[in-house]
Amino acid sequence: MQSGLLFGVFAAGLLCLGTAAGQQSNILTYPAEFFAQARPNTAYDMIGRLPGFVFDNGNTARGFAGTAGNVLIDGQRPTSKTDDLQSILTRIPASDVAQIQIVRGGAPGIDMQGQTVVANVVRKKEASTQVVTNFEDYIFTGDGHHIPIGSLQVTHHTGDSIYEGSISSLGNYDDSVGHGTHRFILFDPNHLPQITNQPARSTGEGFGGAITGAATIPLFGGQFKANLAFQDSPFDSSFAYYGPNQLVRDVSGNDNGELGLHWQGPLGGLELEALVLQRLSHLTDANSSDTSFDLVTHQPEHDRFTSSSDTSESIARETLRYSPSDRLTFEAGGEMALNTLHGHTQFTQNGTNIPLPTPNPHVQERRSEVFGQETWKIAPQWLLEAGARFEFSTISETGEVNLSRTFFYPKPRLMLTWTPDADTQVRARYENVVGQLDFNNFIATSNLSGTGVTAGNTGLRPDQHQQYEISYERHFWDKGAATISFMHEQISDVVDFVPVTDANGNVFDAPGNIGSGTNEKLSFSLNLPLDWIGLKNGILKAVNTLQWSRVPDPTTGQERVISGQRPQDIELRIRQDIESLSSTWSISYYNCWDEWYYRPDQLRHRRVIPPYLTAYWEWKPEPSLSLHFEIDNFVPFVYDDQFFNARTTRADVGLASFEEISIQSQPHLYIQIRKTFG
């Protein structure tokens, strides 16, 4: 019913007529004045108000190609990977933004970074210096714990040069913490249940810090940028059962450092873009479980799992562009990357070491890619983007296992865009998208409160997705927009869970390839101005995404969805700017999420039971001061985690045990005070 209502609202908006912000058929330009009524603080706030635009923060896969988000800054993708796109945009003051362009389906001279739609934040070139102080606090009303954070940032413009620096404290939190119940049912050989119910409590928080710096200067007729970042992100979580005393605790840490160098400028009749990037990371995890009475063995049990890993990533990339006319652009280049991982894992039960498959992996990946692309405006209403990337990689592992594998994948891409008028666009896309082997899948991990120890797997292959997508976009009423898209994927080498055996014959679950499958994705988005119902400067934003996949289950032989896929995501938000009060208010609804995980000997159902509701009020008593007050989760959701444990495999009839963890979350308040000087 929720989906049907949303679709009805979406369809009504889709049929509306109007005129969008103006302009070239594939580029919509929104000047700073378009956002003035909303009094945004940052470029990220402005991005959130673009009609029909859904922000994509990018991903953290290794390499530079294929990991970009969908926002450019001054026509360029940010070089940083440690510092995510949202954080970078949050540090750009709104007063520094001259305009934001939405490029739909591509345009000559614009690097779309593999996206169908990108936003380009164009900054002013006026001389200025700004200092921004920011304080935030997340206050949980149930138990009173809070997560205070703050930051100081400086931005200096002089001529064509920009200097930026920031220092921040970071706060991580789990919004599902609270009190609840733990239910455990043990089935005897005759399938008779022994039921245990216990009160439970969960906690989770972490405090860290970050330092960033960047400089952009004219150099050799082009533009040179250097950026430096360091980030420390620890996290401490616990899960306790009361009754037979049990405490599960997980303490993790993630330290990242990065240096990026980027130059773009003319080279003869061509344009050259070159970058180098170096990243270093250190990850630690200590997971422990202590109980005075185990519900299966009826004995005290003490489990310990520890892991640490050091990773490095070195990237060099070069791109050449040639535009013989304003209707045609050619692009070619290459990328080389060297990635390494050195890991160590250990697992003990009651002080006895339990051997793990490949407990000390040393992995090296050498990867290179060459690519070419053309963007051709065939006619005023038609644009064609065609290209291909060719990836060569060798992954080698030493230690307990000596193994080397070589991969080659062609990755063609074709997109055709039809823009009959400035308000309407239809896009069709074909692309072969190749996944990337996650280095974390080469090293064992643990979740002692649920899935236990997951082994690493050296035999993984990346999944490959043949994607076919069609999209329709319509702009109306100046701030209104509606988009509908459908994508079909044919997937090879689906990555899910498989059993692996160590040298001693012990069997563990591990990430592995389970065959081929399909996936369909249907997406709707709507920005609907609400002035017509009397809510002046009001906007309804609706996003609804549905997915359904099919893959053969290697354990049961039956079809099922891919582990971890969320079948539906819904977001509804009403926002109004009240100019006379220098204020904005908003209320939002999210449908939460629902996931199934299919391990060889366990079925896990993990979900957050809706609704998730938030509301905020933001007041700017003066242009340089912003006060934000928000209440999140004010109708507390329930976090529910169920484990169906088989006696041998899920193909067998009857369960060995069933476990359910149900936690009632708590509302939390969010307060932000932001002051700008200069």
PDB file of C-alpha atoms in Angstrom, residues 267-512:
ATOM      1  CA  LEU A 267      49.000  19.891 -23.643  1.00  0.00           C
ATOM      2  CA  GLY A 268      49.300  21.054 -27.227  1.00  0.00           C
ATOM      3  CA  GLY A 269      45.821  20.720 -28.676  1.00  0.00           C
ATOM      4  CA  LEU A 270      44.847  18.212 -25.997  1.00  0.00           C
ATOM      5  CA  GLU A 271      43.822  18.383 -22.369  1.00  0.00           C
ATOM      6  CA  LEU A 272      45.823  16.288 -19.912  1.00  0.00           C
ATOM      7  CA  GLU A 273      44.683  15.132 -16.492  1.00  0.00           C
ATOM      8  CA  ALA A 274      47.160  13.281 -14.268  1.00  0.00           C
ATOM      9  CA  LEU A 275      46.975  12.134 -10.681  1.00  0.00           C
ATOM     10  CA  VAL A 276      48.847  10.043  -8.155  1.00  0.00           C
ATOM     11  CA  LEU A 277      47.376   8.828  -4.891  1.00  0.00           C
ATOM     12  CA  GLN A 278      48.884   7.020  -1.917  1.00  0.00           C
ATOM     13  CA  ARG A 279      46.755   5.556   0.890  1.00  0.00           C
ATOM     14  CA  LEU A 280      47.788   3.652   4.020  1.00  0.00           C
ATOM     15  CA  SER A 281      45.403   1.962   6.459  1.00  0.00           C
ATOM     16  CA  HIS A 282      45.693   0.025   9.705  1.00  0.00           C
ATOM     17  CA  LEU A 283      42.658  -1.936  10.935  1.00  0.00           C
ATOM     18  CA  THR A 284      42.245  -3.788  14.221  1.00  0.00           C
ATOM     19  CA  ASP A 285      39.412  -5.832  15.696  1.00  0.00           C
ATOM     20  CA  ALA A 286      39.076  -7.588  19.053  1.00  0.00           C
ATOM     21  CA  ASN A 287      35.872  -9.595  19.533  1.00  0.00           C
ATOM     22  CA  SER A 288      35.222 -11.469  22.793  1.00  0.00           C
ATOM     23  CA  SER A 289      32.366 -13.527  24.230  1.00  0.00           C
ATOM     24  CA  ASP A 290      32.230 -14.566  27.887  1.00  0.00           C
ATOM     25  CA  THR A 291      29.440 -16.605  29.458  1.00  0.00           C
ATOM     26  CA  SER A 292      29.107 -18.430  32.762  1.00  0.00           C
ATOM     27  CA  PHE A 293      26.667 -20.953  31.232  1.00  0.00           C
ATOM     28  CA  ASP A 294      26.596 -21.666  27.500  1.00  0.00           C
ATOM     29  CA  LEU A 295      23.067 -22.520  26.353  1.00  0.00           C
ATOM     30  CA  VAL A 296      24.295 -25.366  24.104  1.00  0.00           C
ATOM     31  CA  THR A 297      27.192 -26.945  26.029  1.00  0.00           C
ATOM     32  CA  HIS A 298      25.867 -25.997  29.516  1.00  0.00           C
ATOM     33  CA  GLN A 299      29.454 -25.074  30.444  1.00  0.00           C
ATOM     34  CA  PRO A 300      31.304 -21.782  30.927  1.00  0.00           C
ATOM     35  CA  GLU A 301      32.746 -20.556  27.643  1.00  0.00           C
ATOM     36  CA  HIS A 302      35.233 -17.835  26.769  1.00  0.00           C
ATOM     37  CA  ASP A 303      35.857 -17.022  23.087  1.00  0.00           C
ATOM     38  CA  ARG A 304      38.446 -14.578  21.747  1.00  0.00           C
ATOM     39  CA  PHE A 305      38.926 -13.413  18.166  1.00  0.00           C
ATOM     40  CA  THR A 306      41.546 -10.833  17.183  1.00  0.00           C
ATOM     41  CA  SER A 307      42.607  -9.509  13.827  1.00  0.00           C
ATOM     42  CA  SER A 308      44.844  -6.791  12.479  1.00  0.00           C
ATOM     43  CA  SER A 309      45.731  -5.785   8.966  1.00  0.00           C
ATOM     44  CA  ASP A 310      47.848  -3.209   7.185  1.00  0.00           C
ATOM     45  CA  THR A 311      46.847  -2.175   3.683  1.00  0.00           C
ATOM     46  CA  SER A 312      48.350   0.181   1.152  1.00  0.00           C
ATOM     47  CA  GLU A 313      47.104   1.514  -2.163  1.00  0.00           C
ATOM     48  CA  SER A 314      49.220   3.296  -4.777  1.00  0.00           C
ATOM     49  CA  ILE A 315      47.508   4.723  -7.867  1.00  0.00           C
ATOM     50  CA  ALA A 316      48.767   6.536 -10.962  1.00  0.00           C
ATOM     51  CA  ARG A 317      46.261   7.653 -13.599  1.00  0.00           C
ATOM     52  CA  GLU A 318      46.496   9.708 -16.791  1.00  0.00           C
ATOM     53  CA  THR A 319      43.718  10.899 -19.107  1.00  0.00           C
ATOM     54  CA  LEU A 320      43.958  12.713 -22.458  1.00  0.00           C
ATOM     55  CA  ARG A 321      40.956  14.539 -23.942  1.00  0.00           C
ATOM     56  CA  TYR A 322      40.529  15.961 -27.427  1.00  0.00           C
ATOM     57  CA  SER A 323      37.570  18.063 -28.581  1.00  0.00           C
ATOM     58  CA  PRO A 324      37.625  18.789 -32.326  1.00  0.00           C
ATOM     59  CA  SER A 325      34.317  20.642 -31.879  1.00  0.00           C
ATOM     60  CA  ASP A 326      31.838  21.531 -29.166  1.00  0.00           C
ATOM     61  CA  ARG A 327      29.785  18.524 -30.294  1.00  0.00           C
ATOM     62  CA  LEU A 328      32.464  15.851 -30.027  1.00  0.00           C
ATOM     63  CA  THR A 329      34.978  14.804 -27.367  1.00  0.00           C
ATOM     64  CA  PHE A 330      37.424  11.893 -27.354  1.00  0.00           C
ATOM     65  CA  GLU A 331      39.014  10.587 -24.183  1.00  0.00           C
ATOM     66  CA  ALA A 332      41.702   7.946 -23.611  1.00  0.00           C
ATOM     67  CA  GLY A 333      44.038   6.998 -20.823  1.00  0.00           C
ATOM     68  CA  GLY A 334      45.254   4.429 -18.369  1.00  0.00           C
ATOM     69  CA  GLU A 335      45.493   3.630 -14.687  1.00  0.00           C
ATOM     70  CA  MET A 336      47.939   1.512 -12.710  1.00  0.00           C
ATOM     71  CA  ALA A 337      47.491   0.434  -9.103  1.00  0.00           C
ATOM     72  CA  LEU A 338      49.438  -1.594  -6.563  1.00  0.00           C
ATOM     73  CA  ASN A 339      47.522  -2.823  -3.517  1.00  0.00           C
ATOM     74  CA  THR A 340      48.854  -4.858  -0.600  1.00  0.00           C
ATOM     75  CA  LEU A 341      47.421  -6.440   2.545  1.00  0.00           C
ATOM     76  CA  HIS A 342      49.291  -7.992   5.472  1.00  0.00           C
ATOM     77  CA  GLY A 343      46.931  -9.561   7.988  1.00  0.00           C
ATOM     78  CA  HIS A 344      46.935 -11.633  11.163  1.00  0.00           C
ATOM     79  CA  THR A 345      43.997 -13.416  12.827  1.00  0.00           C
ATOM     80  CA  GLN A 346      43.649 -15.641  15.877  1.00  0.00           C
ATOM     81  CA  PHE A 347      40.696 -17.460  17.451  1.00  0.00           C
ATOM     82  CA  THR A 348      40.660 -19.196  20.847  1.00  0.00           C
ATOM     83  CA  GLN A 349      37.983 -21.063  22.801  1.00  0.00           C
ATOM     84  CA  ASN A 350      38.555 -21.440  26.552  1.00  0.00           C
ATOM     85  CA  GLY A 351      42.217 -20.668  25.969  1.00  0.00           C
ATOM     86  CA  THR A 352      42.684 -23.278  23.228  1.00  0.00           C
ATOM     87  CA  ASN A 353      43.772 -22.023  19.830  1.00  0.00           C
ATOM     88  CA  ILE A 354      41.364 -22.912  17.008  1.00  0.00           C
ATOM     89  CA  PRO A 355      43.161 -23.022  13.621  1.00  0.00           C
ATOM     90  CA  LEU A 356      41.695 -20.807  10.901  1.00  0.00           C
ATOM     91  CA  PRO A 357      42.122 -21.097   7.127  1.00  0.00           C
ATOM     92  CA  THR A 358      44.868 -18.647   6.019  1.00  0.00           C
ATOM     93  CA  PRO A 359      45.240 -16.866   9.395  1.00  0.00           C
ATOM     94  CA  ASN A 360      48.188 -14.727   8.196  1.00  0.00           C
ATOM     95  CA  PRO A 361      47.469 -13.690   4.612  1.00  0.00           C
ATOM     96  CA  HIS A 362      49.867 -11.570   2.584  1.00  0.00           C
ATOM     97  CA  VAL A 363      48.055 -10.416  -0.538  1.00  0.00           C
ATOM     98  CA  GLN A 364      49.293  -8.270  -3.416  1.00  0.00           C
ATOM     99  CA  GLU A 365      47.247  -6.992  -6.337  1.00  0.00           C
ATOM    100  CA  ARG A 366      48.774  -5.449  -9.449  1.00  0.00           C
ATOM    101  CA  ARG A 367      46.098  -3.925 -11.621  1.00  0.00           C
ATOM    102  CA  SER A 368      46.187  -1.889 -14.804  1.00  0.00           C
ATOM    103  CA  GLU A 369      43.430  -0.500 -16.949  1.00  0.00           C
ATOM    104  CA  VAL A 370      43.293   1.225 -20.320  1.00  0.00           C
ATOM    105  CA  PHE A 371      40.203   3.038 -21.515  1.00  0.00           C
ATOM    106  CA  GLY A 372      38.765   5.046 -24.374  1.00  0.00           C
ATOM    107  CA  GLN A 373      35.524   6.954 -24.811  1.00  0.00           C
ATOM    108  CA  GLU A 374      33.769   9.338 -27.156  1.00  0.00           C
ATOM    109  CA  THR A 375      30.915  11.743 -26.406  1.00  0.00           C
ATOM    110  CA  TRP A 376      29.097  12.835 -29.550  1.00  0.00           C
ATOM    111  CA  LYS A 377      26.178  15.223 -29.830  1.00  0.00           C
ATOM    112  CA  ILE A 378      24.671  13.567 -32.888  1.00  0.00           C
ATOM    113  CA  ALA A 379      21.888  16.143 -33.210  1.00  0.00           C
ATOM    114  CA  PRO A 380      20.527  18.928 -30.983  1.00  0.00           C
ATOM    115  CA  GLN A 381      18.288  16.410 -29.193  1.00  0.00           C
ATOM    116  CA  TRP A 382      20.541  13.336 -29.261  1.00  0.00           C
ATOM    117  CA  LEU A 383      23.773  12.515 -27.405  1.00  0.00           C
ATOM    118  CA  LEU A 384      25.800   9.309 -27.648  1.00  0.00           C
ATOM    119  CA  GLU A 385      28.443   8.226 -25.158  1.00  0.00           C
ATOM    120  CA  ALA A 386      30.373   5.087 -26.100  1.00  0.00           C
ATOM    121  CA  GLY A 387      33.531   3.619 -24.654  1.00  0.00           C
ATOM    122  CA  ALA A 388      35.268   0.680 -23.062  1.00  0.00           C
ATOM    123  CA  ARG A 389      37.693  -0.099 -20.275  1.00  0.00           C
ATOM    124  CA  PHE A 390      40.000  -3.114 -20.287  1.00  0.00           C
ATOM    125  CA  GLU A 391      41.163  -4.351 -16.903  1.00  0.00           C
ATOM    126  CA  PHE A 392      44.197  -6.580 -16.322  1.00  0.00           C
ATOM    127  CA  SER A 393      44.986  -7.735 -12.792  1.00  0.00           C
ATOM    128  CA  THR A 394      47.122 -10.267 -10.952  1.00  0.00           C
ATOM    129  CA  ILE A 395      46.365 -11.207  -7.361  1.00  0.00           C
ATOM    130  CA  SER A 396      48.990 -13.218  -5.515  1.00  0.00           C
ATOM    131  CA  GLU A 397      48.979 -14.555  -1.971  1.00  0.00           C
ATOM    132  CA  THR A 398      51.842 -15.862   0.138  1.00  0.00           C
ATOM    133  CA  GLY A 399      51.950 -17.323   3.633  1.00  0.00           C
ATOM    134  CA  GLU A 400      50.048 -20.504   4.460  1.00  0.00           C
ATOM    135  CA  VAL A 401      48.860 -20.531   0.832  1.00  0.00           C
ATOM    136  CA  ASN A 402      50.955 -19.630  -2.220  1.00  0.00           C
ATOM    137  CA  LEU A 403      48.587 -18.727  -5.005  1.00  0.00           C
ATOM    138  CA  SER A 404      48.585 -16.393  -7.995  1.00  0.00           C
ATOM    139  CA  ARG A 405      45.665 -15.667 -10.310  1.00  0.00           C
ATOM    140  CA  THR A 406      45.341 -13.413 -13.357  1.00  0.00           C
ATOM    141  CA  PHE A 407      42.131 -11.772 -14.568  1.00  0.00           C
ATOM    142  CA  PHE A 408      41.172  -9.906 -17.729  1.00  0.00           C
ATOM    143  CA  TYR A 409      37.824  -8.159 -18.123  1.00  0.00           C
ATOM    144  CA  PRO A 410      36.563  -5.928 -20.951  1.00  0.00           C
ATOM    145  CA  LYS A 411      34.047  -3.367 -19.673  1.00  0.00           C
ATOM    146  CA  PRO A 412      32.122  -1.740 -22.549  1.00  0.00           C
ATOM    147  CA  ARG A 413      29.672   1.095 -21.897  1.00  0.00           C
ATOM    148  CA  LEU A 414      27.083   2.666 -24.197  1.00  0.00           C
ATOM    149  CA  MET A 415      24.572   5.397 -23.338  1.00  0.00           C
ATOM    150  CA  LEU A 416      22.109   7.152 -25.645  1.00  0.00           C
ATOM    151  CA  THR A 417      20.282  10.270 -24.469  1.00  0.00           C
ATOM    152  CA  TRP A 418      17.239  11.895 -26.073  1.00  0.00           C
ATOM    153  CA  THR A 419      16.262  15.377 -24.872  1.00  0.00           C
ATOM    154  CA  PRO A 420      13.169  16.547 -26.792  1.00  0.00           C
ATOM    155  CA  ASP A 421      12.982  19.737 -24.683  1.00  0.00           C
ATOM    156  CA  ALA A 422      14.699  21.322 -21.705  1.00  0.00           C
ATOM    157  CA  ASP A 423      12.271  19.674 -19.274  1.00  0.00           C
ATOM    158  CA  THR A 424      12.274  16.099 -20.585  1.00  0.00           C
ATOM    159  CA  GLN A 425      14.960  13.478 -21.056  1.00  0.00           C
ATOM    160  CA  VAL A 426      15.078   9.755 -21.843  1.00  0.00           C
ATOM    161  CA  ARG A 427      18.280   7.755 -21.263  1.00  0.00           C
ATOM    162  CA  ALA A 428      19.198   4.208 -22.296  1.00  0.00           C
ATOM    163  CA  ARG A 429      22.379   2.557 -20.984  1.00  0.00           C
ATOM    164  CA  TYR A 430      24.259  -0.716 -21.420  1.00  0.00           C
ATOM    165  CA  GLU A 431      27.360  -1.464 -19.357  1.00  0.00           C
ATOM    166  CA  ASN A 432      29.448  -4.401 -18.207  1.00  0.00           C
ATOM    167  CA  VAL A 433      30.284  -3.675 -14.572  1.00  0.00           C
ATOM    168  CA  VAL A 434      32.893  -5.872 -12.898  1.00  0.00           C
ATOM    169  CA  GLY A 435      32.968  -6.080  -9.131  1.00  0.00           C
ATOM    170  CA  GLN A 436      36.125  -5.951  -7.115  1.00  0.00           C
ATOM    171  CA  LEU A 437      37.485  -8.533  -4.732  1.00  0.00           C
ATOM    172  CA  ASP A 438      37.223  -7.131  -1.225  1.00  0.00           C
ATOM    173  CA  PHE A 439      40.533  -7.519   0.596  1.00  0.00           C
ATOM    174  CA  ASN A 440      38.502  -8.128   3.778  1.00  0.00           C
ATOM    175  CA  ASN A 441      37.283 -11.376   2.189  1.00  0.00           C
ATOM    176  CA  PHE A 442      40.854 -12.713   2.228  1.00  0.00           C
ATOM    177  CA  ILE A 443      41.045 -12.458   6.021  1.00  0.00           C
ATOM    178  CA  ALA A 444      38.852 -14.059   8.690  1.00  0.00           C
ATOM    179  CA  THR A 445      36.243 -11.961  10.536  1.00  0.00           C
ATOM    180  CA  SER A 446      33.965 -12.612  13.496  1.00  0.00           C
ATOM    181  CA  ASN A 447      30.548 -11.846  14.955  1.00  0.00           C
ATOM    182  CA  LEU A 448      30.498 -13.829  18.184  1.00  0.00           C
ATOM    183  CA  SER A 449      26.970 -12.672  19.080  1.00  0.00           C
ATOM    184  CA  GLY A 450      25.518 -14.142  15.885  1.00  0.00           C
ATOM    185  CA  THR A 451      27.243 -15.648  12.857  1.00  0.00           C
ATOM    186  CA  GLY A 452      30.451 -16.734  14.625  1.00  0.00           C
ATOM    187  CA  VAL A 453      33.761 -16.810  12.745  1.00  0.00           C
ATOM    188  CA  THR A 454      33.783 -16.254   8.977  1.00  0.00           C
ATOM    189  CA  ALA A 455      36.909 -17.556   7.252  1.00  0.00           C
ATOM    190  CA  GLY A 456      38.840 -15.871   4.478  1.00  0.00           C
ATOM    191  CA  ASN A 457      38.747 -17.355   0.977  1.00  0.00           C
ATOM    192  CA  THR A 458      41.630 -17.155  -1.484  1.00  0.00           C
ATOM    193  CA  GLY A 459      39.611 -18.665  -4.356  1.00  0.00           C
ATOM    194  CA  LEU A 460      37.217 -15.763  -4.929  1.00  0.00           C
ATOM    195  CA  ARG A 461      36.467 -14.324  -8.357  1.00  0.00           C
ATOM    196  CA  PRO A 462      34.894 -10.879  -8.880  1.00  0.00           C
ATOM    197  CA  ASP A 463      31.221 -10.796  -9.822  1.00  0.00           C
ATOM    198  CA  GLN A 464      30.316  -9.449 -13.285  1.00  0.00           C
ATOM    199  CA  HIS A 465      27.138  -7.494 -14.032  1.00  0.00           C
ATOM    200  CA  GLN A 466      25.702  -7.014 -17.522  1.00  0.00           C
ATOM    201  CA  GLN A 467      23.456  -3.981 -16.926  1.00  0.00           C
ATOM    202  CA  TYR A 468      20.619  -2.702 -19.130  1.00  0.00           C
ATOM    203  CA  GLU A 469      18.896   0.474 -17.921  1.00  0.00           C
ATOM    204  CA  ILE A 470      16.310   2.937 -19.200  1.00  0.00           C
ATOM    205  CA  SER A 471      15.356   6.185 -17.434  1.00  0.00           C
ATOM    206  CA  TYR A 472      12.754   8.902 -17.945  1.00  0.00           C
ATOM    207  CA  GLU A 473      13.133  12.330 -16.314  1.00  0.00           C
ATOM    208  CA  ARG A 474      10.707  15.259 -16.280  1.00  0.00           C
ATOM    209  CA  HIS A 475      11.157  18.708 -14.704  1.00  0.00           C
ATOM    210  CA  PHE A 476       8.234  20.994 -13.905  1.00  0.00           C
ATOM    211  CA  TRP A 477       7.147  24.017 -11.838  1.00  0.00           C
ATOM    212  CA  ASP A 478      10.693  25.407 -11.464  1.00  0.00           C
ATOM    213  CA  LYS A 479      11.566  23.215  -8.445  1.00  0.00           C
ATOM    214  CA  GLY A 480       9.703  20.057  -9.418  1.00  0.00           C
ATOM    215  CA  ALA A 481      11.157  16.916 -10.981  1.00  0.00           C
ATOM    216  CA  ALA A 482      10.180  13.274 -11.435  1.00  0.00           C
ATOM    217  CA  THR A 483      12.336  10.335 -12.528  1.00  0.00           C
ATOM    218  CA  ILE A 484      11.572   6.687 -13.166  1.00  0.00           C
ATOM    219  CA  SER A 485      14.200   4.097 -14.113  1.00  0.00           C
ATOM    220  CA  PHE A 486      14.354   0.335 -14.617  1.00  0.00           C
ATOM    221  CA  MET A 487      17.526  -1.763 -14.673  1.00  0.00           C
ATOM    222  CA  HIS A 488      18.013  -5.447 -15.492  1.00  0.00           C
ATOM    223  CA  GLU A 489      21.248  -7.192 -14.511  1.00  0.00           C
ATOM    224  CA  GLN A 490      22.640 -10.547 -15.565  1.00  0.00           C
ATOM    225  CA  ILE A 491      25.207 -11.504 -12.931  1.00  0.00           C
ATOM    226  CA  SER A 492      28.029 -14.034 -13.232  1.00  0.00           C
ATOM    227  CA  ASP A 493      30.085 -15.381 -10.302  1.00  0.00           C
ATOM    228  CA  VAL A 494      27.692 -14.049  -7.660  1.00  0.00           C
ATOM    229  CA  VAL A 495      29.541 -13.514  -4.360  1.00  0.00           C
ATOM    230  CA  ASP A 496      27.729 -15.014  -1.359  1.00  0.00           C
ATOM    231  CA  PHE A 497      28.635 -17.600   1.325  1.00  0.00           C
ATOM    232  CA  VAL A 498      30.177 -21.066   0.792  1.00  0.00           C
ATOM    233  CA  PRO A 499      31.791 -23.675   3.091  1.00  0.00           C
ATOM    234  CA  VAL A 500      35.608 -23.909   3.211  1.00  0.00           C
ATOM    235  CA  THR A 501      37.762 -26.489   5.005  1.00  0.00           C
ATOM    236  CA  ASP A 502      41.069 -25.868   6.770  1.00  0.00           C
ATOM    237  CA  ALA A 503      44.049 -28.244   6.823  1.00  0.00           C
ATOM    238  CA  ASN A 504      42.666 -30.036   9.901  1.00  0.00           C
ATOM    239  CA  GLY A 505      39.270 -30.724   8.347  1.00  0.00           C
ATOM    240  CA  ASN A 506      37.395 -27.980  10.211  1.00  0.00           C
ATOM    241  CA  VAL A 507      34.613 -26.384   8.153  1.00  0.00           C
ATOM    242  CA  PHE A 508      33.956 -22.628   8.191  1.00  0.00           C
ATOM    243  CA  ASP A 509      31.674 -20.298   6.275  1.00  0.00           C
ATOM    244  CA  ALA A 510      33.447 -17.929   3.888  1.00  0.00           C
ATOM    245  CA  PRO A 511      32.642 -15.519   1.051  1.00  0.00           C
ATOM    246  CA  GLY A 512      32.584 -17.419  -2.239  1.00  0.00           C
TER     247      GLY A 512
END
